[in-house]
Short mmCIF file of C-alpha atoms in Angstrom, two decimals:
data_model
loop_
_atom_site.label_atom_id
_atom_site.label_comp_id
_atom_site.label_asym_id
_atom_site.label_seq_id
_atom_site.Cartn_x
_atom_site.Cartn_y
_atom_site.Cartn_z
CA TYR A 1 0.00 0.00 0.00
CA ALA A 2 2.78 2.40 0.92
CA LEU A 3 4.66 1.89 -2.37
CA ILE A 4 1.53 2.65 -4.41
CA ALA A 5 0.48 5.47 -2.07
CA LEU A 6 3.84 7.18 -2.62
CA GLY A 7 3.01 7.53 -6.32
CA TYR A 8 -0.36 9.10 -5.52
CA THR A 9 1.05 11.50 -2.96
CA MET A 10 4.07 12.59 -5.06
CA VAL A 11 1.98 13.43 -8.11
CA TYR A 12 -0.61 15.20 -5.97
CA GLY A 13 2.12 17.17 -4.22
CA ILE A 14 3.56 18.41 -7.52
CA ILE A 15 0.52 19.06 -9.75
CA LYS A 16 -2.45 18.62 -7.33
CA LEU A 17 -3.79 15.66 -9.34
CA ILE A 18 -5.12 12.35 -8.04
CA ASN A 19 -3.68 10.09 -10.72
CA PHE A 20 -6.23 7.26 -10.75
CA ALA A 21 -4.32 5.61 -13.61
CA HIS A 22 -1.49 4.93 -11.15
CA CYS A 23 -3.14 1.77 -9.80
CA ASP A 24 -3.20 0.31 -13.31
CA VAL A 25 0.50 1.03 -13.74
CA TYR A 26 0.88 -1.23 -10.68
CA MET A 27 -1.17 -3.91 -12.48
CA ILE A 28 0.89 -3.64 -15.67
CA GLY A 29 4.10 -3.93 -13.63
CA ALA A 30 2.79 -7.21 -12.17
CA TYR A 31 2.03 -8.50 -15.70
CA VAL A 32 5.46 -7.51 -17.02
CA GLY A 33 7.08 -9.36 -14.11
CA TYR A 34 4.91 -12.39 -14.85
CA ALA A 35 5.82 -12.36 -18.56
CA CYS A 36 9.54 -12.04 -17.82
CA MET A 37 9.53 -14.90 -15.31
CA THR A 38 7.19 -17.22 -17.24
CA PHE A 39 7.99 -16.74 -20.93
CA LEU A 40 11.51 -15.30 -20.87
CA HIS A 41 12.57 -17.41 -17.84
CA LEU A 42 14.34 -14.45 -16.26
CA GLY A 43 15.23 -14.32 -12.58
CA PHE A 44 13.28 -12.42 -9.95
CA ALA A 45 15.68 -9.45 -9.81
CA VAL A 46 15.89 -9.04 -13.60
CA SER A 47 12.10 -9.31 -13.92
CA LEU A 48 11.70 -6.65 -11.24
CA CYS A 49 14.06 -4.29 -13.12
CA ALA A 50 12.25 -4.97 -16.43
CA ALA A 51 8.87 -4.14 -14.83
CA MET A 52 10.32 -0.91 -13.42
CA LEU A 53 11.69 0.11 -16.83
CA VAL A 54 8.43 -0.58 -18.67
CA CYS A 55 6.36 1.28 -16.07
CA MET A 56 8.75 4.26 -16.04
CA VAL A 57 8.25 4.64 -19.81
CA LEU A 58 4.50 4.14 -19.41
CA GLY A 59 4.35 6.78 -16.66
CA VAL A 60 6.11 9.36 -18.84
CA ILE A 61 3.83 8.57 -21.81
CA ILE A 62 0.72 8.98 -19.64
CA GLU A 63 1.98 12.30 -18.30
CA LYS A 64 3.00 13.69 -21.70
CA VAL A 65 -0.05 12.50 -23.66
CA ALA A 66 -2.91 12.71 -21.16
CA TYR A 67 -1.97 15.26 -18.49
CA LYS A 68 0.48 17.77 -19.94
CA PRO A 69 -2.02 19.20 -22.50
CA LEU A 70 -4.44 19.77 -19.59
CA ARG A 71 -1.94 21.52 -17.32
CA ASN A 72 -4.04 24.69 -17.17
CA ALA A 73 -7.43 23.00 -17.47
CA THR A 74 -9.97 22.73 -14.66
CA ARG A 75 -9.42 20.15 -11.92
CA ILE A 76 -12.51 18.18 -12.93
CA ALA A 77 -11.31 17.87 -16.55
CA VAL A 78 -7.97 16.40 -15.44
CA LEU A 79 -9.69 14.11 -12.92
CA ILE A 80 -12.04 12.72 -15.58
CA THR A 81 -9.04 12.22 -17.88
CA ALA A 82 -7.25 10.27 -15.13
CA ILE A 83 -10.26 7.98 -14.71
CA GLY A 84 -10.43 7.54 -18.51
CA VAL A 85 -6.73 6.61 -18.70
CA SER A 86 -7.27 4.12 -15.87
CA TYR A 87 -10.05 2.34 -17.75
CA LEU A 88 -8.05 2.46 -20.98
CA LEU A 89 -5.09 0.68 -19.33
CA GLU A 90 -7.33 -1.78 -17.50
CA TYR A 91 -9.41 -2.94 -20.44
CA GLY A 92 -6.55 -2.57 -22.90
CA MET A 93 -4.64 -5.10 -20.80
CA MET A 94 -7.73 -7.33 -20.66
CA TYR A 95 -7.88 -7.26 -24.49
CA PHE A 96 -4.30 -8.48 -24.80
CA VAL A 97 -4.12 -10.98 -21.92
CA LYS A 98 -7.83 -11.92 -21.74
CA ALA A 99 -9.70 -12.15 -18.45
CA ASN A 100 -7.95 -15.32 -17.26
CA VAL A 101 -6.09 -15.32 -13.96
CA ARG A 102 -2.36 -15.90 -14.53
CA THR A 103 -0.39 -17.92 -12.01
CA TYR A 104 3.11 -16.74 -11.11
CA PRO A 105 5.82 -19.42 -11.23
CA ALA A 106 6.70 -20.83 -7.80
CA MET A 107 9.73 -19.30 -6.12
CA THR A 108 12.77 -21.54 -5.89
CA GLY A 109 16.07 -21.66 -4.02
CA LEU A 110 16.65 -19.05 -1.34
CA MET A 111 13.36 -17.27 -2.18
CA ALA A 112 11.38 -20.39 -1.28
CA LYS A 113 12.80 -20.65 2.25
CA THR A 114 10.68 -20.05 5.34
CA PHE A 115 11.59 -19.13 8.92
CA GLN A 116 9.91 -19.95 12.21
CA PHE A 117 9.57 -17.26 14.89
CA GLY A 118 7.71 -18.81 17.77
CA GLY A 119 4.43 -19.91 16.26
CA VAL A 120 4.73 -17.62 13.23
CA THR A 121 5.97 -18.74 9.82
CA VAL A 122 7.63 -16.05 7.69
CA SER A 123 8.79 -16.62 4.12
CA MET A 124 11.95 -15.18 2.59
CA LEU A 125 9.73 -13.34 0.08
CA GLN A 126 7.86 -11.61 2.91
CA VAL A 127 11.15 -10.55 4.48
CA LEU A 128 12.29 -9.28 1.08
CA ILE A 129 9.07 -7.30 0.56
CA VAL A 130 9.53 -5.51 3.89
CA ALA A 131 13.25 -4.92 3.32
CA ILE A 132 12.84 -3.55 -0.22
CA THR A 133 9.96 -1.31 0.82
CA VAL A 134 11.85 0.17 3.79
CA VAL A 135 15.02 0.76 1.73
CA LEU A 136 13.06 2.42 -1.09
CA MET A 137 11.18 4.68 1.30
CA ILE A 138 14.38 5.80 3.03
CA ALA A 139 16.07 6.36 -0.35
CA LEU A 140 13.13 8.40 -1.62
CA GLN A 141 13.05 10.54 1.50
CA LEU A 142 16.80 11.20 1.18
CA ILE A 143 16.40 12.13 -2.50
CA VAL A 144 13.58 14.58 -1.73
CA LYS A 145 15.28 16.16 1.31
CA LYS A 146 19.00 16.05 0.46
CA THR A 147 19.48 16.42 -3.32
CA ARG A 148 19.15 19.25 -5.85
CA ILE A 149 16.47 17.29 -7.69
CA GLY A 150 14.56 16.90 -4.42
CA LYS A 151 14.86 20.62 -3.72
CA ALA A 152 13.50 21.34 -7.22
CA MET A 153 10.61 18.93 -6.59
CA ARG A 154 9.76 20.65 -3.30
CA ALA A 155 9.95 24.08 -4.93
CA THR A 156 7.69 22.97 -7.80
CA ALA A 157 5.21 21.50 -5.32
CA GLN A 158 5.16 24.73 -3.30
CA ASN A 159 4.75 27.13 -6.23
CA ARG A 160 5.21 25.89 -9.79
CA LYS A 161 5.18 29.33 -11.45
CA MET A 162 7.71 30.77 -9.04
CA ALA A 163 9.92 27.71 -9.47
CA MET A 164 9.88 28.22 -13.24
CA LEU A 165 10.83 31.88 -12.79
CA LEU A 166 13.83 30.72 -10.76
CA GLY A 167 15.03 28.52 -13.62
CA ILE A 168 13.58 25.15 -12.60
CA ASP A 169 12.32 23.06 -15.52
CA ALA A 170 8.90 22.23 -14.06
CA ASP A 171 7.95 19.89 -16.94
CA ARG A 172 11.10 17.85 -16.35
CA ILE A 173 10.40 17.68 -12.62
CA ILE A 174 6.81 16.55 -13.23
CA SER A 175 8.01 13.84 -15.64
CA LEU A 176 10.59 12.71 -13.08
CA THR A 177 7.85 12.49 -10.45
CA PHE A 178 5.82 10.21 -12.72
CA ILE A 179 8.94 8.11 -13.40
CA ILE A 180 9.66 7.61 -9.69
CA GLY A 181 6.01 6.94 -8.80
CA SER A 182 5.55 4.47 -11.66
CA SER A 183 8.72 2.57 -10.81
CA LEU A 184 7.58 2.21 -7.18
CA ALA A 185 4.18 0.94 -8.37
CA ALA A 186 5.93 -1.62 -10.61
CA ILE A 187 8.02 -2.88 -7.71
CA GLY A 188 4.89 -3.20 -5.58
CA GLY A 189 3.10 -5.06 -8.37
CA VAL A 190 5.84 -7.65 -8.86
CA LEU A 191 6.41 -8.17 -5.13
CA ILE A 192 2.76 -8.59 -4.21
CA ALA A 193 1.88 -10.70 -7.27
CA ASN A 194 4.75 -13.03 -6.36
CA HIS A 195 3.49 -13.18 -2.79
CA VAL A 196 -0.14 -13.82 -3.75
CA GLY A 197 0.92 -16.14 -6.58
CA GLN A 198 -1.39 -14.83 -9.30
CA VAL A 199 -2.29 -11.76 -11.33
CA ASN A 200 -5.30 -10.54 -13.31
CA PHE A 201 -6.16 -7.31 -15.09
CA PHE A 202 -8.41 -6.13 -12.22
CA ILE A 203 -5.89 -6.28 -9.34
CA GLY A 204 -5.05 -2.59 -9.60
CA PHE A 205 -8.54 -1.37 -8.72
CA ILE A 206 -8.87 -2.49 -5.10
CA ALA A 207 -5.15 -2.06 -4.38
CA GLY A 208 -5.29 1.44 -5.87
CA ILE A 209 -8.33 2.48 -3.84
CA LYS A 210 -6.71 1.19 -0.65
CA ALA A 211 -3.42 2.89 -1.48
CA PHE A 212 -5.33 6.13 -2.06
CA THR A 213 -6.94 5.56 1.36
CA ALA A 214 -3.44 5.09 2.83
CA ALA A 215 -2.26 8.34 1.18
CA VAL A 216 -5.23 10.28 2.60
CA LEU A 217 -4.84 8.56 5.97
CA GLY A 218 -1.21 9.63 6.24
CA GLY A 219 -1.73 13.04 4.68
CA ILE A 220 -2.01 13.42 0.91
CA GLY A 221 1.07 15.18 -0.45
CA SER A 222 3.28 13.97 2.42
CA ILE A 223 5.83 11.24 1.61
CA PRO A 224 6.29 10.13 5.26
CA GLY A 225 2.50 10.30 5.54
CA ALA A 226 2.09 7.81 2.68
CA MET A 227 4.46 5.43 4.45
CA VAL A 228 2.66 5.77 7.79
CA GLY A 229 -0.76 5.52 6.15
CA GLY A 230 0.17 2.34 4.29
CA LEU A 231 1.52 0.75 7.48
CA VAL A 232 -1.51 1.73 9.58
CA LEU A 233 -3.99 0.53 6.94
CA GLY A 234 -2.15 -2.76 6.46
CA LEU A 235 -1.99 -3.45 10.20
CA CYS A 236 -5.68 -2.58 10.68
CA GLU A 237 -6.66 -4.95 7.86
CA SER A 238 -4.48 -7.73 9.29
CA PHE A 239 -5.98 -7.37 12.77
CA ALA A 240 -9.50 -7.22 11.32
CA THR A 241 -8.82 -10.40 9.32
CA GLY A 242 -7.35 -12.19 12.34
CA TYR A 243 -9.85 -11.14 14.99
CA ILE A 244 -13.07 -10.57 13.02
CA SER A 245 -13.23 -11.95 9.46
CA SER A 246 -11.40 -11.52 6.16
CA ALA A 247 -14.78 -10.68 4.59
CA TYR A 248 -14.70 -7.27 6.32
CA GLU A 249 -11.16 -6.07 5.54
CA ASP A 250 -12.27 -3.98 2.54
CA ALA A 251 -15.11 -2.44 4.55
CA LEU A 252 -12.63 -1.50 7.26
CA ALA A 253 -10.34 0.24 4.76
CA PHE A 254 -13.14 2.42 3.45
CA ALA A 255 -14.54 3.05 6.94
CA LEU A 256 -11.09 4.35 7.90
CA LEU A 257 -11.14 6.66 4.87
CA VAL A 258 -14.54 8.08 5.85
CA LEU A 259 -13.50 8.57 9.48
CA ILE A 260 -10.22 10.28 8.65
CA LEU A 261 -11.97 12.62 6.21
CA ILE A 262 -14.53 13.52 8.89
CA PHE A 263 -12.26 13.98 11.90
CA ARG A 264 -8.86 14.82 10.38
CA PRO A 265 -9.13 15.75 6.68
CA ALA A 266 -5.42 16.65 6.50
CA GLY A 267 -4.40 13.10 7.56
CA ILE A 268 -2.09 11.85 10.32
CA LEU A 269 0.99 13.82 9.21
CA GLY A 270 -0.71 16.34 6.94
CA LYS A 271 -0.99 20.01 7.81
CA PRO A 272 -4.32 21.84 7.44
CA LYS A 273 -4.21 24.52 4.78
CA VAL A 274 -4.32 28.08 6.02
CA GLN A 275 -6.23 30.48 3.78
CA LYS A 276 -4.26 33.69 3.37
CA VAL A 277 -6.16 36.95 3.00
#
């Protein structure tokens, strides 16, 4: 959830757009990983890199073709376009791969190992998912806070016109944001599809809605907020599944979204906007 939520929150922070097509980039990343591992017989790491590369290119194409021409359009026009791009990717993928569920090849070697901690069984893949996610989040935070590119991203997010007047190429920064967000979604897609063991063209919808919930929960536009929101949502779902029933985990996610919008619209780490007179 956190990896997908980061894409939502980064794009929103830069151009104030909820990119609903982002969840389908996640889905396409999972399919690319599946194709690389099944048909090309590539290893896990190479398949992961291939999915990242394809989704980076796809993210830039979406931004240049669908969103850039609408840079000065109304918010509702861009939002409708985002929903349209989402459906285009979803049903375009269904046309090419059909509606069948595809099964990921079983992990072998070190990736197939499991560990026992008390009464809990943890697989190497689960450990890898947590490790990769934590490393990527730390790396992204360092990029945003400590590098020139990160400074340019923060300036563009704060005031795009002023940033352009100061010599920052805002279009390049926006494209870079889509590249980073799409690559994170691809990584999430391959990791989770490997963990679940299957992929279909509809997996992006629920995961995307929940990741959006995580982004709002943590504070939309806040990178640490997306991380915290993803963790909180995931833990709440796990506890609900364990103590109540797995049938209610989706209901809990959306109940959390409603509650956070009612009682803390800015999210856990978000700051309420102050209207200047």
